[in-house]
Amino acid sequence: MYRLFLTTLLAFTLTGSKAQENSDVDYTKGVFVVNEDWYGHNNSTINFLTDEGEWYYRVFQEENPGHELGCTSQYGTIYGNRMYIVSKQDKDPGATITGSRFVVCDATTMKLIKEFQFISNDEKKKSSTDGRFFLPVDEHKGYLGTNNGIWMFNMDNLTIEGQIKGTHNENEDGYGSMYKGQMGTMVRANDYVFAVHQQTGILVIDAKADTIVNVIKAPVEEVNGKDVQRGFGSIIMSKDGMLWASVAKDVSGNGDAVPYMLRIDPYTFDVKRIDIPQEEGIDLIPNSWYAWTADGFCASNKENKIYWKNLPSGGTWFSSNKIFGYDIDNNKFFQVIDLTTSEGNWNIYGTGFRIHPVTDEIYAFLYHDFQNPVNEIARISTDGKVLQEYPMIDNYWFPALPVFPDNAEPVVSDKFPTQIVLDENNPEYKLHLGSMVTDEDNMNAAIVKYVAAITPENSQISAFVRNDSLIVCKKGDGKIMENTEIEVRFNSNGKVVSRNVSVTDNSDTGIENVSESIMSVYPNPATSYVCINTESTAKVSFYNIGGTCVKQVTVNGREPIDISSLSDGIYMLHIDAEGKTCTIKLVKH
């Protein structure tokens, strides 16, 4: 009790009046830290570290007197101008206030918008689900992952709706209902959500229909004469748009891992194993299903690299002291930092760290052991230099993860066409949208693109986005109506911009086709095929790094080119199309 009193007094002393007058805090300039906080004593909390290095503690409680988060908050995310926070239970055993399993608040003020004590109830009006993860799918809905399936959240009217069929936990009672069929991390890519289910595998969900269309299973491998079903830890997206899954030793949830990860193509669902070279001193990727966290596996927004904290040989996911990375383009593993060689005797806690979306710096949680209330955040460059340390007041924070503000708006390239012309010879138009919209604090590949409207509705065209390309087609033999327009929207983490494109019929106007073609190769990196972003015939020559031409093809428009027979590596593509020539680097995995 005396230690708790000193901790409370010290919190007030260090934060001073600003902690009591948080209206002065600019929550767009800094980083939030979601904490489990001290289990058995109080509900979970959120701290805020300003860009100037000043701590503001328990900001949600400060901004919303009488309201608190639930118990063991493990995940938070900012989407649009809102923050969404997920907790496992609604109240810590030692807390005096009943909190919430799911909270929506204003990300710029931390003012409460809506809170949910329960995600779902049974017939006795008791909770039947505990919170885990939240993925905003688009500006209208999100997926709320729990220990019992995925629940749809209506972001317009702020209501929790039905469970997605097939995502449920098959364990009805006891330990299994809590810790044996949980949902983990989720990523939206292309038209799908890829969601990790502890037992089943990666569920591929149609983001429009909210239905499972595929299940990607972890490998089954023979161990000591018996077949063992591997499991997944978590899933992330890299800058090139590919998905990466850490692999658990089995589905028991004990945290053990295997020496490889899987790369998943979100367009083809092709899966490729990438071995982790332990013989070169690269440790495995930890996972944490029992006491679930989002774990220490993440990606850079600025470079095509992924990172993880280590799972030491014979250790646990709590005993990490190193950070490793994988350079995807160059197929190279590397060590970022080894804390055992640094002063302070620090370890990396739980989820461990995340990477700032703009500065590309690592924000890592450091602690000593569970009996020591001394914690800090270290800001580390991706080449392993400790740039700054930010000590915290003594408390058993048990941090869950950092959450970075989303300040930038998406920007549409001035190369995006304003007019598309179709005719009898060119009844279909395709435009790869890959780099047509950018966002300083979000990956281009993570931006959701779609056709919002076609006006008038009977304009004799169809328009849609498929595999990151805008496709506009004539319907039948009818003429396109005058003043036909399509509205293309780009949703970057909840911030939406749109562009209108007029569509005309060349047979009516006599206008030349003025739609602009942006010469590029996609997907890149590629696994089994590539396409050239051109409307005309293209002659393509593939040169290996030794300068030898290993493949030549001539394709019509965006016809796929089969590269499955090529060895993995880097190729230079010499392209002759549209009366122009160019050379583009291609990475083949």
mmCIF file of C-alpha atoms in Angstrom, residues 106-290:
data_model
loop_
_atom_site.group_PDB
_atom_site.id
_atom_site.type_symbol
_atom_site.label_atom_id
_atom_site.label_comp_id
_atom_site.label_asym_id
_atom_site.label_seq_id
_atom_site.Cartn_x
_atom_site.Cartn_y
_atom_site.Cartn_z
ATOM 1 C CA ASP A 106 -11.683 11.055 -30.326
ATOM 2 C CA ALA A 107 -8.038 10.531 -31.268
ATOM 3 C CA THR A 108 -7.209 14.234 -31.008
ATOM 4 C CA THR A 109 -8.802 14.885 -27.601
ATOM 5 C CA MET A 110 -9.163 11.394 -26.069
ATOM 6 C CA LYS A 111 -12.762 12.283 -25.245
ATOM 7 C CA LEU A 112 -15.038 9.261 -25.013
ATOM 8 C CA ILE A 113 -17.466 8.706 -27.889
ATOM 9 C CA LYS A 114 -18.891 5.315 -26.933
ATOM 10 C CA GLU A 115 -17.972 2.384 -24.704
ATOM 11 C CA PHE A 116 -19.076 -1.236 -24.591
ATOM 12 C CA GLN A 117 -18.923 -3.252 -21.404
ATOM 13 C CA PHE A 118 -19.807 -6.384 -23.388
ATOM 14 C CA ILE A 119 -19.024 -7.449 -26.951
ATOM 15 C CA SER A 120 -21.687 -10.158 -26.806
ATOM 16 C CA ASN A 121 -23.832 -11.736 -24.072
ATOM 17 C CA ASP A 122 -25.190 -15.188 -23.442
ATOM 18 C CA GLU A 123 -28.777 -15.951 -22.490
ATOM 19 C CA LYS A 124 -27.960 -15.060 -18.866
ATOM 20 C CA LYS A 125 -26.695 -11.656 -19.979
ATOM 21 C CA LYS A 126 -23.147 -12.553 -19.079
ATOM 22 C CA SER A 127 -20.221 -11.852 -21.395
ATOM 23 C CA SER A 128 -19.599 -14.597 -23.952
ATOM 24 C CA THR A 129 -16.569 -12.939 -25.556
ATOM 25 C CA ASP A 130 -13.415 -11.163 -24.462
ATOM 26 C CA GLY A 131 -11.673 -8.604 -26.658
ATOM 27 C CA ARG A 132 -8.488 -9.152 -28.626
ATOM 28 C CA PHE A 133 -8.003 -7.104 -31.829
ATOM 29 C CA PHE A 134 -9.792 -4.499 -33.951
ATOM 30 C CA LEU A 135 -9.398 -3.967 -37.696
ATOM 31 C CA PRO A 136 -11.192 -1.084 -39.438
ATOM 32 C CA VAL A 137 -12.219 -2.649 -42.754
ATOM 33 C CA ASP A 138 -13.476 0.533 -44.414
ATOM 34 C CA GLU A 139 -15.052 3.824 -43.349
ATOM 35 C CA HIS A 140 -18.318 2.054 -42.516
ATOM 36 C CA LYS A 141 -17.361 -1.104 -40.637
ATOM 37 C CA GLY A 142 -14.688 -2.838 -38.627
ATOM 38 C CA TYR A 143 -13.931 -6.380 -37.482
ATOM 39 C CA LEU A 144 -13.661 -6.934 -33.729
ATOM 40 C CA GLY A 145 -11.569 -10.024 -32.972
ATOM 41 C CA THR A 146 -12.261 -11.894 -29.734
ATOM 42 C CA ASN A 147 -11.648 -15.216 -28.007
ATOM 43 C CA ASN A 148 -14.861 -16.303 -29.735
ATOM 44 C CA GLY A 149 -14.801 -15.221 -33.359
ATOM 45 C CA ILE A 150 -14.990 -11.953 -35.276
ATOM 46 C CA TRP A 151 -17.836 -9.532 -34.631
ATOM 47 C CA MET A 152 -18.830 -6.817 -37.080
ATOM 48 C CA PHE A 153 -18.821 -3.249 -35.813
ATOM 49 C CA ASN A 154 -20.962 -0.669 -37.580
ATOM 50 C CA MET A 155 -18.806 2.466 -37.588
ATOM 51 C CA ASP A 156 -21.650 4.704 -38.762
ATOM 52 C CA ASN A 157 -24.066 4.060 -35.899
ATOM 53 C CA LEU A 158 -21.496 2.610 -33.448
ATOM 54 C CA THR A 159 -23.145 -0.749 -32.853
ATOM 55 C CA ILE A 160 -21.719 -4.251 -32.527
ATOM 56 C CA GLU A 161 -23.515 -6.545 -34.926
ATOM 57 C CA GLY A 162 -23.393 -10.254 -35.763
ATOM 58 C CA GLN A 163 -20.542 -12.711 -35.684
ATOM 59 C CA ILE A 164 -18.933 -13.674 -38.996
ATOM 60 C CA LYS A 165 -19.962 -17.261 -39.699
ATOM 61 C CA GLY A 166 -17.160 -19.790 -39.315
ATOM 62 C CA THR A 167 -14.935 -17.657 -37.087
ATOM 63 C CA HIS A 168 -16.265 -18.951 -33.771
ATOM 64 C CA ASN A 169 -14.406 -20.797 -31.039
ATOM 65 C CA GLU A 170 -15.427 -24.459 -31.052
ATOM 66 C CA ASN A 171 -14.448 -24.891 -27.390
ATOM 67 C CA GLU A 172 -17.579 -24.209 -25.370
ATOM 68 C CA ASP A 173 -16.411 -24.435 -21.774
ATOM 69 C CA GLY A 174 -13.528 -23.813 -19.430
ATOM 70 C CA TYR A 175 -9.948 -23.154 -20.444
ATOM 71 C CA GLY A 176 -10.563 -23.875 -24.115
ATOM 72 C CA SER A 177 -13.293 -21.286 -24.480
ATOM 73 C CA MET A 178 -10.865 -18.608 -23.311
ATOM 74 C CA TYR A 179 -7.470 -19.683 -24.661
ATOM 75 C CA LYS A 180 -7.875 -22.335 -27.365
ATOM 76 C CA GLY A 181 -9.755 -20.769 -30.268
ATOM 77 C CA GLN A 182 -8.838 -17.092 -30.196
ATOM 78 C CA MET A 183 -8.692 -14.620 -33.035
ATOM 79 C CA GLY A 184 -5.375 -12.816 -33.439
ATOM 80 C CA THR A 185 -4.099 -10.105 -35.758
ATOM 81 C CA MET A 186 -5.911 -9.145 -38.965
ATOM 82 C CA VAL A 187 -4.828 -7.303 -42.122
ATOM 83 C CA ARG A 188 -6.855 -5.956 -45.026
ATOM 84 C CA ALA A 189 -5.197 -6.483 -48.400
ATOM 85 C CA ASN A 190 -6.810 -6.181 -51.807
ATOM 86 C CA ASP A 191 -10.499 -7.114 -51.438
ATOM 87 C CA TYR A 192 -9.899 -9.424 -48.491
ATOM 88 C CA VAL A 193 -9.242 -9.481 -44.786
ATOM 89 C CA PHE A 194 -6.656 -12.012 -43.666
ATOM 90 C CA ALA A 195 -7.405 -12.988 -40.050
ATOM 91 C CA VAL A 196 -5.350 -15.323 -37.866
ATOM 92 C CA HIS A 197 -7.383 -17.939 -36.007
ATOM 93 C CA GLN A 198 -5.429 -19.815 -33.344
ATOM 94 C CA GLN A 199 -6.736 -23.261 -34.298
ATOM 95 C CA THR A 200 -8.020 -23.000 -37.855
ATOM 96 C CA GLY A 201 -5.356 -20.991 -39.692
ATOM 97 C CA ILE A 202 -5.566 -17.744 -41.631
ATOM 98 C CA LEU A 203 -9.159 -16.999 -42.575
ATOM 99 C CA VAL A 204 -9.519 -15.146 -45.878
ATOM 100 C CA ILE A 205 -12.677 -13.045 -45.616
ATOM 101 C CA ASP A 206 -14.439 -11.188 -48.434
ATOM 102 C CA ALA A 207 -14.384 -7.617 -47.108
ATOM 103 C CA LYS A 208 -17.686 -6.753 -48.794
ATOM 104 C CA ALA A 209 -19.712 -9.887 -48.166
ATOM 105 C CA ASP A 210 -18.232 -10.652 -44.691
ATOM 106 C CA THR A 211 -17.868 -14.320 -45.595
ATOM 107 C CA ILE A 212 -14.919 -16.706 -45.436
ATOM 108 C CA VAL A 213 -13.769 -17.556 -48.963
ATOM 109 C CA ASN A 214 -10.581 -19.460 -48.163
ATOM 110 C CA VAL A 215 -8.528 -20.820 -45.272
ATOM 111 C CA ILE A 216 -4.732 -20.867 -45.413
ATOM 112 C CA LYS A 217 -3.487 -23.654 -43.187
ATOM 113 C CA ALA A 218 -0.109 -23.771 -41.527
ATOM 114 C CA PRO A 219 2.059 -26.721 -42.602
ATOM 115 C CA VAL A 220 1.704 -30.199 -41.148
ATOM 116 C CA GLU A 221 5.170 -31.564 -40.439
ATOM 117 C CA GLU A 222 6.502 -34.842 -39.078
ATOM 118 C CA VAL A 223 8.132 -34.517 -35.654
ATOM 119 C CA ASN A 224 9.494 -37.631 -33.904
ATOM 120 C CA GLY A 225 7.411 -39.846 -36.135
ATOM 121 C CA LYS A 226 4.170 -37.941 -35.597
ATOM 122 C CA ASP A 227 2.389 -35.393 -37.747
ATOM 123 C CA VAL A 228 2.215 -31.997 -36.034
ATOM 124 C CA GLN A 229 -0.117 -29.227 -37.159
ATOM 125 C CA ARG A 230 1.829 -25.983 -37.074
ATOM 126 C CA GLY A 231 -0.021 -22.813 -36.161
ATOM 127 C CA PHE A 232 0.262 -19.126 -36.934
ATOM 128 C CA GLY A 233 1.464 -16.400 -34.606
ATOM 129 C CA SER A 234 0.498 -13.173 -36.334
ATOM 130 C CA ILE A 235 0.214 -11.620 -39.792
ATOM 131 C CA ILE A 236 1.558 -8.300 -41.107
ATOM 132 C CA MET A 237 1.805 -6.442 -44.419
ATOM 133 C CA SER A 238 5.138 -5.241 -45.844
ATOM 134 C CA LYS A 239 5.633 -2.134 -47.955
ATOM 135 C CA ASP A 240 5.396 -4.104 -51.216
ATOM 136 C CA GLY A 241 1.909 -5.326 -50.276
ATOM 137 C CA MET A 242 2.923 -8.902 -49.505
ATOM 138 C CA LEU A 243 1.731 -10.552 -46.298
ATOM 139 C CA TRP A 244 4.007 -12.243 -43.762
ATOM 140 C CA ALA A 245 2.933 -14.779 -41.148
ATOM 141 C CA SER A 246 4.977 -15.949 -38.178
ATOM 142 C CA VAL A 247 4.611 -19.667 -37.533
ATOM 143 C CA ALA A 248 3.998 -21.310 -34.154
ATOM 144 C CA LYS A 249 5.334 -24.747 -33.286
ATOM 145 C CA ASP A 250 1.772 -26.015 -32.858
ATOM 146 C CA VAL A 251 -1.710 -24.741 -31.972
ATOM 147 C CA SER A 252 -1.396 -25.201 -28.211
ATOM 148 C CA GLY A 253 -0.566 -21.539 -27.637
ATOM 149 C CA ASN A 254 2.590 -22.167 -25.590
ATOM 150 C CA GLY A 255 4.623 -19.599 -27.547
ATOM 151 C CA ASP A 256 7.124 -21.910 -29.225
ATOM 152 C CA ALA A 257 8.070 -21.131 -32.840
ATOM 153 C CA VAL A 258 9.642 -22.830 -35.860
ATOM 154 C CA PRO A 259 12.630 -21.548 -37.889
ATOM 155 C CA TYR A 260 10.729 -20.054 -40.797
ATOM 156 C CA MET A 261 7.991 -17.618 -41.748
ATOM 157 C CA LEU A 262 5.528 -17.666 -44.630
ATOM 158 C CA ARG A 263 5.032 -15.050 -47.322
ATOM 159 C CA ILE A 264 1.498 -14.857 -48.725
ATOM 160 C CA ASP A 265 0.527 -13.198 -51.995
ATOM 161 C CA PRO A 266 -2.803 -11.432 -51.280
ATOM 162 C CA TYR A 267 -3.832 -11.651 -54.954
ATOM 163 C CA THR A 268 -3.114 -15.309 -55.695
ATOM 164 C CA PHE A 269 -2.954 -16.706 -52.125
ATOM 165 C CA ASP A 270 0.356 -18.326 -53.083
ATOM 166 C CA VAL A 271 2.409 -19.224 -49.997
ATOM 167 C CA LYS A 272 6.186 -19.378 -49.847
ATOM 168 C CA ARG A 273 8.357 -20.499 -46.957
ATOM 169 C CA ILE A 274 11.235 -18.225 -45.952
ATOM 170 C CA ASP A 275 13.730 -19.977 -43.681
ATOM 171 C CA ILE A 276 15.238 -18.075 -40.750
ATOM 172 C CA PRO A 277 19.024 -18.724 -40.707
ATOM 173 C CA GLN A 278 19.614 -19.644 -37.063
ATOM 174 C CA GLU A 279 23.128 -20.717 -37.962
ATOM 175 C CA GLU A 280 23.838 -17.060 -38.733
ATOM 176 C CA GLY A 281 22.647 -15.984 -35.282
ATOM 177 C CA ILE A 282 19.119 -14.926 -36.329
ATOM 178 C CA ASP A 283 16.556 -15.868 -33.661
ATOM 179 C CA LEU A 284 12.986 -17.021 -34.219
ATOM 180 C CA ILE A 285 9.822 -14.906 -34.204
ATOM 181 C CA PRO A 286 7.897 -15.267 -30.916
ATOM 182 C CA ASN A 287 4.143 -15.660 -30.641
ATOM 183 C CA SER A 288 1.863 -15.218 -27.651
ATOM 184 C CA TRP A 289 -1.461 -17.008 -27.712
ATOM 185 C CA TYR A 290 -2.018 -17.943 -24.081
#
